[in-house]
Amino acid sequence: MCRRPGEPPLITGWLPYLGQILNFQKDPLAFIKSLQKQHGDIFTILLGGKYITFILDPFQFQLVIKNHKQLSFKMFGNKVSHDAFSIKRLLTNQELDHELHVCYQYLQGKSLDVLCETMAQTINHIFESKLSSSRYWDTVQMLPFCTTVIFEVTFTSLYGKLLVADRKKFISELRDDLIKFDEKFAYLASGIPIEFLGNAKSMQKKIINRFTQENLAKMQGWSKVIQMRQDTLEKYYEPDDLEIGAHHFALLWASVANTIPTMFWAMYYLLRHPEAMAAVRDEIDHLLQSTGQKKGSGFLINFTREQLDSLVYLESIVLEALRLSSFSATFRFVEEDFALPVESGKCLLRKGDLVVIFPPALHNDPELFEAPEEFRYDRFVENGKKKTTFFKRGRKLNHYIVPFGLGSSKCPGRYFAVSQVKQLLVVLVTCLDLEIIDAKPVKQSNGRLLLGISYPRSDVFFKYKVKSWS
Ligand code: HEM
């Protein structure tokens, strides 16, 4: 492809269509960093038939977000909804899309506080029934542990009680199908037809059928966000239209797909770093004392969202886990030929290409984060408070950690996700003795490509028992 003057350097590789996909898949961060060294902060790569322009300078992120008319998210987001979840109507109905986005306000503010209360009660309930008998050490694998807990807590907080004959079976089958489907998600999102991906189509159908009108009626005590979305969907679809189920499927996937690996990494690093554990235990003890709560009285620890957010070391550990594992790129579709006014002049973008903000390059920048490959539990704490000032080239950065995306497409579930991980860690740390068993470090899998939090490449065992208070 000939480059026009003002366009970023293009790296195609020798494979027609696939371009640089193999190099990228092998080690995305190392590959992008090597290109950054050669070509600077903006360049275009051919990846699986798509021309993707990477913007790596964090001072330019705002430009990408601001120019939403020329660089839009909708085209990309709605195509993924179509290809991965079989949601067709969003491609043609902008009002539906808009109204569904309005519902995301119920993942914030007062509705979020209510959601977090339900979540805390659900955690209490699950832990009472699953763990309260563990007076002796029990050994389990960390990833299935995190998967089971996050899925059940999320599903129950969002959809309420499930009035079916075998509730446990319904939930565990739905969870297992969703996890299997998730393994194909990166391929589906990159535009590979579902028919080429083994059993992905039947898996998709099976999950959508879990949300038929009849099954939805058996889920009682919905959160406000689910209720408002359902009300909106019923305005645009007949009540028995299976595409309603596809919308539920998409939201449920979004609500667990990244929270599960986030929980894994936060727990993994916490258990591997005794100094982190000590700092968190100490600040939780202080908060328990100042809120008049006693340890050892069951699994219910009643911290409000605000109180959870005051635990600065806990927050720092969750952010550090996200910093090290986040591959959540922010995509924009170039709607028309457009000159992005970057600091060095103008950068010409072609209609039909994609523009991407790639967080791992920022998250691993040694100018911001000393020894970026290391987990440092207190990286986001300064003088006993949250650290929010990070500098590059002597300038303060607005965006120094971006696991939830940016601008109009920024994850609406971010506060819920972070509160959930924090609440679970608080309960684990306070009520259980925990020890990691395997000493070998776990690496990240590259399977997520540009879409979300990395999964671990292998699992670890840990052991736990209920704390004895005598
Ligand atoms: C740690 C956990 C999570 C991470 C890292 C995460 C990350 C992301 C990212 C990177 C995006 C795309 C942003 C962009 O393109 O700019 C996104 C979108 C989204 N997330 Fe999350 N997310 C998490 C948890 C959740 C939860 C718990 C929910 C729901 C309760 C949720 C609901 C959504 C939805 C609905 C979208 C699509 C928004 C849109 O279409 O505009 N996410 N998330």
Short mmCIF file of C-alpha atoms in Angstrom, two decimals, residues 195-360:
data_model
loop_
_atom_site.label_atom_id
_atom_site.label_comp_id
_atom_site.label_asym_id
_atom_site.label_seq_id
_atom_site.Cartn_x
_atom_site.Cartn_y
_atom_site.Cartn_z
CA GLU A 195 -19.04 -20.72 11.74
CA PHE A 196 -15.23 -21.18 11.54
CA LEU A 197 -14.81 -21.37 15.30
CA GLY A 198 -15.78 -24.90 16.27
CA ASN A 199 -18.72 -25.01 18.64
CA ALA A 200 -18.87 -21.22 19.23
CA LYS A 201 -22.19 -20.90 17.39
CA SER A 202 -23.94 -23.61 19.41
CA MET A 203 -22.45 -22.20 22.61
CA GLN A 204 -23.75 -18.75 21.70
CA LYS A 205 -27.22 -20.14 21.01
CA LYS A 206 -27.24 -22.10 24.25
CA ILE A 207 -26.35 -19.02 26.32
CA ILE A 208 -28.90 -16.82 24.55
CA ASN A 209 -31.55 -19.45 25.30
CA ARG A 210 -30.80 -19.09 29.01
CA PHE A 211 -32.39 -15.65 28.72
CA THR A 212 -35.72 -16.51 27.12
CA GLN A 213 -38.80 -14.68 28.33
CA GLU A 214 -39.69 -17.75 30.43
CA ASN A 215 -36.26 -17.97 32.08
CA LEU A 216 -36.05 -14.23 32.70
CA ALA A 217 -39.31 -14.47 34.65
CA LYS A 218 -37.59 -16.94 37.00
CA MET A 219 -34.89 -14.42 37.92
CA GLN A 220 -36.33 -12.24 40.64
CA GLY A 221 -35.03 -9.11 42.33
CA TRP A 222 -33.22 -7.56 39.37
CA SER A 223 -30.84 -4.70 39.90
CA LYS A 224 -32.00 -1.36 38.54
CA VAL A 225 -29.61 -1.49 35.57
CA ILE A 226 -31.03 -4.83 34.41
CA GLN A 227 -34.61 -3.68 34.97
CA MET A 228 -34.11 -0.47 32.96
CA ARG A 229 -32.36 -2.33 30.14
CA GLN A 230 -35.17 -4.88 29.97
CA ASP A 231 -37.79 -2.10 29.90
CA THR A 232 -35.87 -0.48 27.03
CA LEU A 233 -35.50 -3.75 25.14
CA GLU A 234 -39.24 -4.42 25.43
CA LYS A 235 -39.88 -1.09 23.73
CA TYR A 236 -37.95 -2.20 20.66
CA TYR A 237 -38.53 -5.97 20.50
CA GLU A 238 -41.46 -8.35 20.89
CA PRO A 239 -41.14 -9.90 24.39
CA ASP A 240 -40.33 -13.35 22.98
CA ASP A 241 -37.66 -12.09 20.53
CA LEU A 242 -34.47 -14.08 21.21
CA GLU A 243 -32.36 -11.01 20.51
CA ILE A 244 -33.39 -9.74 23.96
CA GLY A 245 -31.49 -12.75 25.33
CA ALA A 246 -28.49 -11.78 23.19
CA HIS A 247 -28.38 -8.37 24.90
CA HIS A 248 -28.43 -10.04 28.33
CA PHE A 249 -25.69 -12.39 27.20
CA ALA A 250 -23.50 -9.46 26.07
CA LEU A 251 -23.89 -7.59 29.36
CA LEU A 252 -23.27 -10.67 31.46
CA TRP A 253 -20.16 -11.44 29.42
CA ALA A 254 -18.91 -7.85 29.85
CA SER A 255 -19.55 -8.00 33.58
CA VAL A 256 -17.44 -11.08 34.28
CA ALA A 257 -14.94 -11.52 31.42
CA ASN A 258 -12.44 -9.01 32.81
CA THR A 259 -13.37 -9.08 36.47
CA ILE A 260 -12.41 -12.77 36.77
CA PRO A 261 -8.77 -12.31 35.67
CA THR A 262 -8.55 -9.04 37.64
CA MET A 263 -9.60 -10.89 40.79
CA PHE A 264 -7.08 -13.61 39.98
CA TRP A 265 -4.13 -11.22 39.61
CA ALA A 266 -5.06 -9.11 42.63
CA MET A 267 -5.32 -12.21 44.81
CA TYR A 268 -2.21 -13.79 43.32
CA TYR A 269 -0.02 -10.75 43.95
CA LEU A 270 -1.48 -10.20 47.40
CA LEU A 271 -0.70 -13.77 48.43
CA ARG A 272 2.79 -13.68 46.95
CA HIS A 273 3.75 -10.45 48.70
CA PRO A 274 3.67 -10.66 52.52
CA GLU A 275 4.44 -6.92 52.79
CA ALA A 276 1.29 -6.19 50.75
CA MET A 277 -0.78 -8.54 52.90
CA ALA A 278 0.50 -6.89 56.09
CA ALA A 279 -0.32 -3.38 54.84
CA VAL A 280 -3.84 -4.39 53.77
CA ARG A 281 -4.55 -6.31 57.00
CA ASP A 282 -3.45 -3.30 58.99
CA GLU A 283 -5.65 -0.77 57.19
CA ILE A 284 -8.66 -3.12 57.27
CA ASP A 285 -8.18 -3.64 61.03
CA HIS A 286 -8.19 0.11 61.54
CA LEU A 287 -11.36 0.50 59.51
CA LEU A 288 -13.08 -2.38 61.32
CA GLN A 289 -12.22 -0.76 64.63
CA SER A 290 -13.38 2.69 63.61
CA THR A 291 -16.67 1.28 62.26
CA GLY A 292 -17.23 -0.80 65.41
CA GLN A 293 -17.16 -4.16 63.62
CA LYS A 294 -15.76 -7.29 65.17
CA LYS A 295 -13.71 -9.87 63.36
CA GLY A 296 -14.88 -13.44 63.63
CA SER A 297 -18.59 -12.77 63.43
CA GLY A 298 -19.26 -14.54 60.13
CA PHE A 299 -18.27 -13.39 56.68
CA LEU A 300 -20.33 -10.22 56.57
CA ILE A 301 -18.13 -7.18 56.66
CA ASN A 302 -20.18 -4.13 56.21
CA PHE A 303 -18.06 -1.54 54.45
CA THR A 304 -19.74 1.05 52.28
CA ARG A 305 -18.25 1.81 48.89
CA GLU A 306 -16.78 4.99 50.30
CA GLN A 307 -15.14 3.08 53.14
CA LEU A 308 -13.74 0.50 50.72
CA ASP A 309 -12.29 3.36 48.68
CA SER A 310 -10.55 4.76 51.75
CA LEU A 311 -8.36 1.62 51.92
CA VAL A 312 -5.45 3.07 49.96
CA TYR A 313 -3.19 0.01 49.96
CA LEU A 314 -6.03 -2.22 48.83
CA GLU A 315 -6.79 0.19 46.01
CA SER A 316 -3.12 0.36 45.08
CA ILE A 317 -2.92 -3.45 44.89
CA VAL A 318 -5.97 -3.64 42.60
CA LEU A 319 -4.59 -0.86 40.37
CA GLU A 320 -1.17 -2.50 40.27
CA ALA A 321 -2.77 -5.83 39.28
CA LEU A 322 -4.68 -4.00 36.52
CA ARG A 323 -1.56 -2.12 35.40
CA LEU A 324 0.37 -5.35 34.97
CA SER A 325 -2.35 -7.35 33.25
CA SER A 326 -4.43 -4.92 31.20
CA PHE A 327 -4.45 -5.30 27.43
CA SER A 328 -7.76 -3.43 27.07
CA ALA A 329 -7.16 -1.29 24.01
CA THR A 330 -9.47 1.59 23.13
CA PHE A 331 -10.61 1.30 19.52
CA ARG A 332 -11.93 3.98 17.21
CA PHE A 333 -13.14 3.56 13.63
CA VAL A 334 -11.96 6.22 11.15
CA GLU A 335 -15.24 7.47 9.63
CA GLU A 336 -13.62 9.75 7.04
CA ASP A 337 -10.12 10.69 5.89
CA PHE A 338 -8.94 12.83 8.76
CA ALA A 339 -5.88 14.82 9.80
CA LEU A 340 -5.31 14.28 13.52
CA PRO A 341 -3.58 17.44 14.79
CA VAL A 342 -0.74 15.84 16.78
CA GLU A 343 2.04 17.85 18.47
CA SER A 344 4.53 17.23 15.65
CA GLY A 345 2.10 18.43 12.95
CA LYS A 346 -0.74 16.53 11.30
CA CYS A 347 -1.17 12.79 11.17
CA LEU A 348 -3.33 11.65 8.26
CA LEU A 349 -5.70 8.78 9.00
CA ARG A 350 -7.53 6.83 6.31
CA LYS A 351 -11.25 6.22 6.22
CA GLY A 352 -12.03 2.61 7.17
CA ASP A 353 -8.88 2.06 9.28
CA LEU A 354 -8.88 1.62 13.04
CA VAL A 355 -7.12 3.77 15.62
CA VAL A 356 -6.03 2.19 18.86
CA ILE A 357 -4.85 3.41 22.25
CA PHE A 358 -2.76 0.59 23.68
CA PRO A 359 -2.47 0.72 27.50
CA PRO A 360 0.38 -1.78 28.08
#
